[in-house]
XYZ file of N, CA, C and O in Angstrom:
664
model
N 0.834 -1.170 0.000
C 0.000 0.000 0.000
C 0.879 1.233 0.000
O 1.986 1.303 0.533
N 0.235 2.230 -0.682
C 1.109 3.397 -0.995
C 0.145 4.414 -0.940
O -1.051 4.327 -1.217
N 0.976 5.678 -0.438
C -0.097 7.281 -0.774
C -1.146 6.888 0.817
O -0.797 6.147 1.736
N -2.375 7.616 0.706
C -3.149 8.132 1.119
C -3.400 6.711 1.829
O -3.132 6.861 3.021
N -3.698 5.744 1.639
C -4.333 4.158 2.035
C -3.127 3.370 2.372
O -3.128 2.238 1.887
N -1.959 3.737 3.181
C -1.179 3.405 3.428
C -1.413 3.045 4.859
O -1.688 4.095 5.439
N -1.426 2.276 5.497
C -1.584 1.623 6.745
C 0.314 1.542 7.635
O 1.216 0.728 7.437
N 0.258 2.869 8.672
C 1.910 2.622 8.974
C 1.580 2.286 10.143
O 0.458 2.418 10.630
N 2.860 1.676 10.841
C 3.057 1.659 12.339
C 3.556 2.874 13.197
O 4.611 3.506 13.152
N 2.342 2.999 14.067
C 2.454 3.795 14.851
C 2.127 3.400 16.023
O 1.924 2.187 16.053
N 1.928 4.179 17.473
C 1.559 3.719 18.967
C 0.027 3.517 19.176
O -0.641 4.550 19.234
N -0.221 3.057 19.222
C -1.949 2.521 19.773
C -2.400 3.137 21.011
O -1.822 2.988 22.087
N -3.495 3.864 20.823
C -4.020 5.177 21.701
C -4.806 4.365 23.495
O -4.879 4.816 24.638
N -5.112 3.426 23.040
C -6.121 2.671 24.424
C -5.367 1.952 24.953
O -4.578 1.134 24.479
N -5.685 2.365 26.423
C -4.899 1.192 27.196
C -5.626 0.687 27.569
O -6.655 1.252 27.940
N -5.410 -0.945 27.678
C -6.364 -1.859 28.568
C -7.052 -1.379 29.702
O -6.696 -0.341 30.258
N -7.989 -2.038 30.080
C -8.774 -1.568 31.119
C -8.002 -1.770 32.598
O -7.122 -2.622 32.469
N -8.054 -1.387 33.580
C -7.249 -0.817 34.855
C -7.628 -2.173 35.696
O -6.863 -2.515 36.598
N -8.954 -3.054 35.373
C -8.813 -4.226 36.102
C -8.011 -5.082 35.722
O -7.921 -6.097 36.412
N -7.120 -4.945 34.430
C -6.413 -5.988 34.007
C -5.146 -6.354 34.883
O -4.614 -7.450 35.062
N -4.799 -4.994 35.415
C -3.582 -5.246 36.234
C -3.783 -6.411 37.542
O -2.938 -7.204 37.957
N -5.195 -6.210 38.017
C -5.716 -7.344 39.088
C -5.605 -8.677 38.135
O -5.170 -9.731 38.597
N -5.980 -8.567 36.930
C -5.927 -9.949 36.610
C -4.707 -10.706 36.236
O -4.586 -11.929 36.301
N -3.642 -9.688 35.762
C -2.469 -9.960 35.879
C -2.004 -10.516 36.977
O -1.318 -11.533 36.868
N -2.256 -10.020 38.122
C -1.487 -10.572 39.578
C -2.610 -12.251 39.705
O -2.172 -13.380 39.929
N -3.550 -11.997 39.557
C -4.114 -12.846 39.990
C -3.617 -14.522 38.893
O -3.803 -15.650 39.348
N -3.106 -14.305 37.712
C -3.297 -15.422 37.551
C -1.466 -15.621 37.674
O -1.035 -16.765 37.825
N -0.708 -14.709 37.614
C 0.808 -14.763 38.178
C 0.703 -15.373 39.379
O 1.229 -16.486 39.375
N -0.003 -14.907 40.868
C -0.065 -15.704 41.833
C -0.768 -17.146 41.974
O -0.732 -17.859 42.977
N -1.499 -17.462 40.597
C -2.059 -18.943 40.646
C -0.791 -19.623 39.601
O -0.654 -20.819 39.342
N -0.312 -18.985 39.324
C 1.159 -19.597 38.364
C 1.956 -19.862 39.695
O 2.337 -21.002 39.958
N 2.175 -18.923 40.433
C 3.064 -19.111 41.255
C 3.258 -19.926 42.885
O 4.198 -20.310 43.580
N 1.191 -19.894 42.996
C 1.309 -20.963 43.823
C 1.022 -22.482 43.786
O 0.677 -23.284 44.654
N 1.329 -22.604 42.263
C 1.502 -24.117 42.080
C 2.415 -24.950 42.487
O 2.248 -26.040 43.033
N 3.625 -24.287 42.143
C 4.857 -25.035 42.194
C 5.285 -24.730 43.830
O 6.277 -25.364 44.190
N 4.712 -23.914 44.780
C 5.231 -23.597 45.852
C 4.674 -24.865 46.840
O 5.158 -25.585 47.713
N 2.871 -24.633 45.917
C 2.139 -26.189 47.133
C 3.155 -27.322 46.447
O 3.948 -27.627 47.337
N 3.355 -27.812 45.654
C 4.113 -29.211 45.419
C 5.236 -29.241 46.126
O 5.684 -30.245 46.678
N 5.863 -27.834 46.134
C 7.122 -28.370 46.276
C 6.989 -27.960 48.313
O 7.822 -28.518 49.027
N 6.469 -27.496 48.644
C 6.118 -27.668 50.264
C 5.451 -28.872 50.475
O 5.987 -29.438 51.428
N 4.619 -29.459 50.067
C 3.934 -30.634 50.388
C 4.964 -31.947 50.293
O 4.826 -33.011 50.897
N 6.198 -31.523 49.226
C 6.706 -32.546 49.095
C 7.541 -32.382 50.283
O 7.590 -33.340 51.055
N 7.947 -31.740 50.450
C 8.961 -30.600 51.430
C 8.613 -31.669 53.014
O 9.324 -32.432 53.666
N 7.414 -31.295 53.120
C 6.735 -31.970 54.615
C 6.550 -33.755 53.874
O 5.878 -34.412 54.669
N 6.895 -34.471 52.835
C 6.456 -35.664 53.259
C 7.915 -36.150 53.323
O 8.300 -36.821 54.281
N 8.954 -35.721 52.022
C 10.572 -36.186 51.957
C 11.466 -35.820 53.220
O 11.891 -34.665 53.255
N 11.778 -36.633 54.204
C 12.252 -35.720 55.133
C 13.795 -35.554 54.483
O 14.147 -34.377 54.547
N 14.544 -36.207 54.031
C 15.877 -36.240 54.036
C 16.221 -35.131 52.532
O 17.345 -34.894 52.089
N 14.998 -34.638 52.021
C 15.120 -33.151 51.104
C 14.436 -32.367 50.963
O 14.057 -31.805 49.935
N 14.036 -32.144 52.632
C 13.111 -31.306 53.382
C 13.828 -29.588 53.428
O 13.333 -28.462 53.494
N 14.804 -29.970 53.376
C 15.769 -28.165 53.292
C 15.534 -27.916 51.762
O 14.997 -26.927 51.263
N 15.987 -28.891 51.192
C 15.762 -27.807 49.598
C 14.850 -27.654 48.708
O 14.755 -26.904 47.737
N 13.915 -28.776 49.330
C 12.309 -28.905 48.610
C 12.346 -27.087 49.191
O 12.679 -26.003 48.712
N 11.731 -27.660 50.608
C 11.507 -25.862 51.310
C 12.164 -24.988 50.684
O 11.537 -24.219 49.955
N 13.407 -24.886 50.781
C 14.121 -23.476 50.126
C 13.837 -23.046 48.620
O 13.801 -21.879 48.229
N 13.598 -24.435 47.665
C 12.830 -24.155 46.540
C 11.847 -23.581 46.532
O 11.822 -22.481 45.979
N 10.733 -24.086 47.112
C 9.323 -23.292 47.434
C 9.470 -21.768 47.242
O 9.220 -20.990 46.321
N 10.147 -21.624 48.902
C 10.752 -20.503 49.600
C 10.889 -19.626 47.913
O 10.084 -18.780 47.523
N 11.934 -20.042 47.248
C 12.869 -18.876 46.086
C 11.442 -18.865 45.531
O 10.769 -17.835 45.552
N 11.120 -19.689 45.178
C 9.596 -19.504 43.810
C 8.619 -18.565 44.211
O 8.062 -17.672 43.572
N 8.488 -19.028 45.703
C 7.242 -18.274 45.995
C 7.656 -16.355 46.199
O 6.828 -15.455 46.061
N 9.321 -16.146 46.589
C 9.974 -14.938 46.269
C 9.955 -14.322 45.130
O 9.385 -13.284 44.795
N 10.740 -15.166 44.461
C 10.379 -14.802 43.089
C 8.741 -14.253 41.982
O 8.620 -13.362 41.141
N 7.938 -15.079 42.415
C 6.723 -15.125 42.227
C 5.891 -13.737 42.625
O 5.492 -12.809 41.920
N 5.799 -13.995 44.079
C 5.738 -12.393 44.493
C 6.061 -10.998 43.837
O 5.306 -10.081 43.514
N 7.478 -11.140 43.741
C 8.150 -9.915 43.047
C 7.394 -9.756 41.484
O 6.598 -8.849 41.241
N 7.576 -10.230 41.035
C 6.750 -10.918 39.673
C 5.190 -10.081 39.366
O 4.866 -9.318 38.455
N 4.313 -10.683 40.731
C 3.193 -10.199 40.670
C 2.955 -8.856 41.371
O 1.818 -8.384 41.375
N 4.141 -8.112 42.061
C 4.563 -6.713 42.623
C 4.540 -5.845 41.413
O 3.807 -4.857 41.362
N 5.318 -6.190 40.450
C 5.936 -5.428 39.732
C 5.977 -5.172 38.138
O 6.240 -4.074 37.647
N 5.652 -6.453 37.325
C 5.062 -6.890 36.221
C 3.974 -6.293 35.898
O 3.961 -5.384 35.069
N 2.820 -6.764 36.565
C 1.265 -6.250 35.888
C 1.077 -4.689 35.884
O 0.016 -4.304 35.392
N 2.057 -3.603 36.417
C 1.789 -2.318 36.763
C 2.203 -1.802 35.171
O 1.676 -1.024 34.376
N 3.775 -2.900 35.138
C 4.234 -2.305 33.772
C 3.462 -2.806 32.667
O 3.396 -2.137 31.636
N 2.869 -3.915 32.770
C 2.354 -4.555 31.242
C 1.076 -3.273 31.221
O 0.614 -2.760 30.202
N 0.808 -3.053 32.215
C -0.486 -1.710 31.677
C 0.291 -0.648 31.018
O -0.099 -0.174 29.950
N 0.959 -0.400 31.375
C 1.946 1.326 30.908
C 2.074 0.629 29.500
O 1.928 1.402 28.553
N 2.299 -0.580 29.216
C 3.197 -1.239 27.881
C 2.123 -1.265 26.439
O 2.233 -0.806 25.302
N 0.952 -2.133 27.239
C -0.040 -2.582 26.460
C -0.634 -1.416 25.596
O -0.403 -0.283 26.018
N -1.374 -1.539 24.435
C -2.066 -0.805 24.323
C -3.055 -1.162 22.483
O -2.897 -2.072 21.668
N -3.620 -0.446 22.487
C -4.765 -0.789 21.350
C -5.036 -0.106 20.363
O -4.102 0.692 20.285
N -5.841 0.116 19.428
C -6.672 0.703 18.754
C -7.029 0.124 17.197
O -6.305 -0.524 16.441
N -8.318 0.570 17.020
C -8.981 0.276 15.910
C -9.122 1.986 15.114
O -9.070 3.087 15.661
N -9.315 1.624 13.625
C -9.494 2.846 12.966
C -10.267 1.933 12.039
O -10.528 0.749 12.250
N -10.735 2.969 10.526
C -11.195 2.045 9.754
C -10.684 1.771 8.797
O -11.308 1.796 7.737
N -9.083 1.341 8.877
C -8.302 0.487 8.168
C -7.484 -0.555 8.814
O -7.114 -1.549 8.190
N -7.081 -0.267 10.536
C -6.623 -1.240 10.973
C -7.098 -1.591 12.088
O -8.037 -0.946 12.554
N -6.582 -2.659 12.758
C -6.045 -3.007 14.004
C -4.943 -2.568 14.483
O -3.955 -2.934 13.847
N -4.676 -1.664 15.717
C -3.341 -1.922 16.262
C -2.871 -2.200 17.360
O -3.526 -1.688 18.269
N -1.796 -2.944 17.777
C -1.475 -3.529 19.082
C -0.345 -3.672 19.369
O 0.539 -4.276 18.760
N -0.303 -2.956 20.602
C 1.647 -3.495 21.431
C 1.235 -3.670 22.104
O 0.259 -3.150 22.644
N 2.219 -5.001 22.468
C 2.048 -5.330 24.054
C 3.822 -5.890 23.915
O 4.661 -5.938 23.015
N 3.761 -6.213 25.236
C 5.560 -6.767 25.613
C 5.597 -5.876 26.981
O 4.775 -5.000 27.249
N 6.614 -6.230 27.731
C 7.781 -5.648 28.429
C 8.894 -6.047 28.254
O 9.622 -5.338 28.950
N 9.604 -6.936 27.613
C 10.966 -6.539 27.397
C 11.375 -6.612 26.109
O 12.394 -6.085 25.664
N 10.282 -7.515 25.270
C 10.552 -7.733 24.200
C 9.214 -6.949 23.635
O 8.273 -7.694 23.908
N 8.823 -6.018 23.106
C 7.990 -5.584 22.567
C 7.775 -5.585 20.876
O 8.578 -5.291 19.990
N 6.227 -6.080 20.790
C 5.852 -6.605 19.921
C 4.524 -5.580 19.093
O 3.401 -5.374 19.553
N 4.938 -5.199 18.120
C 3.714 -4.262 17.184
C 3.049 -4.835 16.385
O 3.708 -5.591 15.672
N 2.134 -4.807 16.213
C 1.208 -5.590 15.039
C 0.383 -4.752 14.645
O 0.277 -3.780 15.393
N -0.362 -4.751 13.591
C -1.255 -3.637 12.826
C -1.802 -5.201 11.711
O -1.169 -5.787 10.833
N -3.184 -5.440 12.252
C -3.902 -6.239 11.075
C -4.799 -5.325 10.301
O -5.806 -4.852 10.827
N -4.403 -5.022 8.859
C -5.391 -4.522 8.195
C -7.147 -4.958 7.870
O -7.413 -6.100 7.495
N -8.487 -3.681 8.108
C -9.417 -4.103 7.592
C -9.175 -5.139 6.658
O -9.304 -6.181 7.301
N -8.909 -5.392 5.556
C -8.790 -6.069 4.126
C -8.388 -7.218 4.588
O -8.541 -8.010 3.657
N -7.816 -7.950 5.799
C -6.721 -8.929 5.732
C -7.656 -9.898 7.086
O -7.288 -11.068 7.182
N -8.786 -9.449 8.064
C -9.140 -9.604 9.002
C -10.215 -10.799 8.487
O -11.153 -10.369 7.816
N -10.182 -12.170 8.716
C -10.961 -13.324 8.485
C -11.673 -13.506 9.319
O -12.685 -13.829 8.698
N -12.026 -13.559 10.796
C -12.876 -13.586 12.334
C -12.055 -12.925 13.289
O -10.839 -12.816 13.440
N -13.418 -12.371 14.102
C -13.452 -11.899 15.267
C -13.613 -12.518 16.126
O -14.623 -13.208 15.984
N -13.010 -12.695 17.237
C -13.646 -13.957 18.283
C -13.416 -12.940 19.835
O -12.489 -12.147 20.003
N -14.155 -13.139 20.497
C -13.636 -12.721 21.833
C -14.313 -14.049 23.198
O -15.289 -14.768 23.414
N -13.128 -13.712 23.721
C -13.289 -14.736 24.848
C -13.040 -14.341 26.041
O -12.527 -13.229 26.165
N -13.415 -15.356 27.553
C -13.228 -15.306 29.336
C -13.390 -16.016 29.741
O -14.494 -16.558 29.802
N -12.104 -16.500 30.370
C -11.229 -17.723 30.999
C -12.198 -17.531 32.271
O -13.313 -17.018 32.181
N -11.792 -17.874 33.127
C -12.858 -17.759 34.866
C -12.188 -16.514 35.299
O -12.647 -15.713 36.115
N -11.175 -16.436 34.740
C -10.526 -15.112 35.964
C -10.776 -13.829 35.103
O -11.076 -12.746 35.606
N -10.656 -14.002 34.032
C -11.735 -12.936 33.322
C -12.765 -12.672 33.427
O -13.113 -11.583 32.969
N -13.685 -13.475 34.034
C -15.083 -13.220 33.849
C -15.035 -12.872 35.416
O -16.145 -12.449 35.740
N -14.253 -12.895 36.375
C -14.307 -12.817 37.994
C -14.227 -11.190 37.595
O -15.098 -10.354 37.837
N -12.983 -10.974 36.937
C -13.019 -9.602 36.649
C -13.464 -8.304 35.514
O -13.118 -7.131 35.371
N -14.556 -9.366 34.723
C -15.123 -8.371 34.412
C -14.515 -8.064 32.617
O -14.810 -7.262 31.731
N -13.502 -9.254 32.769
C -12.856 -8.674 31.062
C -13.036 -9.538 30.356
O -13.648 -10.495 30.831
N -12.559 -9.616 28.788
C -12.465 -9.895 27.915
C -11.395 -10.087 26.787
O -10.912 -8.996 26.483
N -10.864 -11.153 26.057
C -9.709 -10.991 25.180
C -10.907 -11.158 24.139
O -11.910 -11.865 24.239
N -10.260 -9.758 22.455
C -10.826 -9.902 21.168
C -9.314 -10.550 20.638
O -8.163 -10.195 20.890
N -9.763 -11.462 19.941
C -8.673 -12.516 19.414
C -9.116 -11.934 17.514
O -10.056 -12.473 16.930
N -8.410 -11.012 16.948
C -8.447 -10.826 15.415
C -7.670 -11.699 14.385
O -6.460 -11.472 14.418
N -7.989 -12.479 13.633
C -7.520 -13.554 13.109
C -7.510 -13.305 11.654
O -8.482 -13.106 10.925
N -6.270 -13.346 11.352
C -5.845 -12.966 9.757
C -5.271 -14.082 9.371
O -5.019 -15.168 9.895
N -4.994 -13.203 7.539
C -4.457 -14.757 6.612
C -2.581 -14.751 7.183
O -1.881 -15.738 6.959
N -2.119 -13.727 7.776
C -0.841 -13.696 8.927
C -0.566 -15.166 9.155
O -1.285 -16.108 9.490
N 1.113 -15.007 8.771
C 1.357 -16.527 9.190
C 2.201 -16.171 10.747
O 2.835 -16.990 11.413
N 1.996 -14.809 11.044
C 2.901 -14.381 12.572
C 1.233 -15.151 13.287
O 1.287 -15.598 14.433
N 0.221 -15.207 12.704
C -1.028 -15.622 13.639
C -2.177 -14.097 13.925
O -2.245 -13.049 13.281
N -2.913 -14.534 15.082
C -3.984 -13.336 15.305
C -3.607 -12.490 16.190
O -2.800 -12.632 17.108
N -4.122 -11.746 15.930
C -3.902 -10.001 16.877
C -4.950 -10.561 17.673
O -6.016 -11.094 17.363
N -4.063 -10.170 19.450
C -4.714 -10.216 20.370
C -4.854 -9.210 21.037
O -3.880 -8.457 21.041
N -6.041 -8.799 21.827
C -6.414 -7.392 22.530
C -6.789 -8.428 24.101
O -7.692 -9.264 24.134
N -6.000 -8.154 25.106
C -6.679 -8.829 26.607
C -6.686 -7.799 27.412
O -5.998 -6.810 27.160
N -7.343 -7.867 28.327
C -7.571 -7.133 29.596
C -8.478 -5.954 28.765
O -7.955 -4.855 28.578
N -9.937 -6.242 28.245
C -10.706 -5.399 27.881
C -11.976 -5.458 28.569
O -12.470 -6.585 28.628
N -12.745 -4.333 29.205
C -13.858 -4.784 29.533
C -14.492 -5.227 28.821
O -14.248 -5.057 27.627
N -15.937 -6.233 29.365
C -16.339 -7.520 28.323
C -17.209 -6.713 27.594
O -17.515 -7.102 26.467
N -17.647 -5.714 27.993
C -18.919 -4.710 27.358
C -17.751 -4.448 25.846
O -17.678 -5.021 24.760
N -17.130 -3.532 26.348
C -16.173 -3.012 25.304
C -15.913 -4.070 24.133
O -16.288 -4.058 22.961
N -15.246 -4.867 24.757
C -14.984 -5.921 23.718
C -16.261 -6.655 22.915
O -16.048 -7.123 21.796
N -17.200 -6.716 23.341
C -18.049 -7.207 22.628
C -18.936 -6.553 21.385
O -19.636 -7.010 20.482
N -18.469 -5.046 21.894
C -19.224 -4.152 20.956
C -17.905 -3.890 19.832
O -18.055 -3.674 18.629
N -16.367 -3.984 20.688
C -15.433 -3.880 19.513
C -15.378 -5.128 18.382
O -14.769 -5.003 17.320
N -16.211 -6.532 18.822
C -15.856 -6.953 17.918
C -17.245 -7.529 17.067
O -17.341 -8.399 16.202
N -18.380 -6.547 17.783
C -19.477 -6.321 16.331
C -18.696 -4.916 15.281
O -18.663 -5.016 14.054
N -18.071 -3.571 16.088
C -17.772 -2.807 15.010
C -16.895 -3.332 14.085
O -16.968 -3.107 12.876
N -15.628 -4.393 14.905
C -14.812 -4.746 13.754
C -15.628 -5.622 12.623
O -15.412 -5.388 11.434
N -16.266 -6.309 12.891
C -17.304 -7.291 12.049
C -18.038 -6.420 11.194
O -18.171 -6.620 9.986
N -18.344 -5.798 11.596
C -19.478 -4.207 10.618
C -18.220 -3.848 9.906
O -18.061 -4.578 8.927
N -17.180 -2.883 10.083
C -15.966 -2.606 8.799
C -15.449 -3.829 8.573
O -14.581 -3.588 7.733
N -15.428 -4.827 8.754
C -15.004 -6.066 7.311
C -15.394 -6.611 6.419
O -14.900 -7.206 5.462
N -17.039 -6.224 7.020
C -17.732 -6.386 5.865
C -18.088 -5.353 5.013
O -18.493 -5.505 3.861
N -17.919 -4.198 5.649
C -17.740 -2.885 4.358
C -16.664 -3.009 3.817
O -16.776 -2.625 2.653
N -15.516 -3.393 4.070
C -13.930 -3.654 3.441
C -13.640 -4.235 2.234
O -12.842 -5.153 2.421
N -13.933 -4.109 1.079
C -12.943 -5.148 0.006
C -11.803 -5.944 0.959
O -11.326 -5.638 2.053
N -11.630 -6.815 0.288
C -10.344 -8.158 0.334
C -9.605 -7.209 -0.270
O -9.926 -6.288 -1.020
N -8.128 -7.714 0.347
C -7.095 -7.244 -0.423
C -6.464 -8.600 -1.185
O -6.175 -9.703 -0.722
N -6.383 -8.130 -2.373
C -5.740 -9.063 -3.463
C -4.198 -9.634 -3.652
O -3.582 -10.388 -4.405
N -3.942 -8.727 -2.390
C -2.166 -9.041 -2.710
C -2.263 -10.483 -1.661
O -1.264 -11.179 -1.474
């Protein structure tokens, strides 16, 4: 694409919704207290690798913590969105940051979905699915209202959209 109908990369204006950061911690601390119950439970039945089962726990569940301290504050500052009526656009990352822009013309389904801890809090992922062999543009931590109406508007401009032929 060239001139006027040129689709560039630029920063995406919306940030996820402000409960996402809760949902961030929340499923970091169910990541993180998996491996802490196994490895304490094992901790209390092995006695003779009862110090490093524990001290394993111990680091994970440190680690883990810090993780869910400090992570979900930044993935909000990081994340971000927007629709126009030629694209999709999306960054997300913290260390490795990732841009994507799916064009109207290129967009095959809309899907949006909520895991349990999404729906505890209220959000929504729109999953945009192109002929992309990188895969679909994902939007998470959206309220479910929002998202559901973003992905009748995206559905309404794809079907006003010509296909692109290239």
């Amino acid at each position: 694409m060239t001139g006027e109908n040129a689709v560039r990369l630029r920063p995406p204006r919306n940030a996820v919704d402000e409960r996402a950061v809760a949902w961030w911690r929340s499923r970091l601390l169910t990541t993180t207290a998996v491996p802490v119950v196994v490895l304490g439970v094992l901790g209390a039945l092995i006695g003779p690798a009862r110090f490093w089962l524990l001290a394993a726990a111990a680091a994970v569940a440190a680690l883990g913590l810090a993780c869910t301290a400090s992570f979900p504050a930044w993935w909000f500052r990081v994340h971000r969105w927007e629709v126009t009526e030629d694209a999709v656009y999306v960054r997300t990352g913290a260390f490795w940051q990732e841009w994507r822009i799916a064009p109207m013309s290129r967009i095959q389904t809309v899907d949006t979905s909520r895991g349990p801890l999404e729906q505890l809090f209220r959000l929504a992922t729109v999953t945009v699915t192109t002929a992309s062999s990188k895969g679909a543009v994902r939007i998470a931590g959206l309220d479910h209202e929002l998202a559901a109406d973003l992905a009748e508007r995206l559905t309404a401009i794809t079907q006003d959209t010509p296909g692109d032929a290239t």
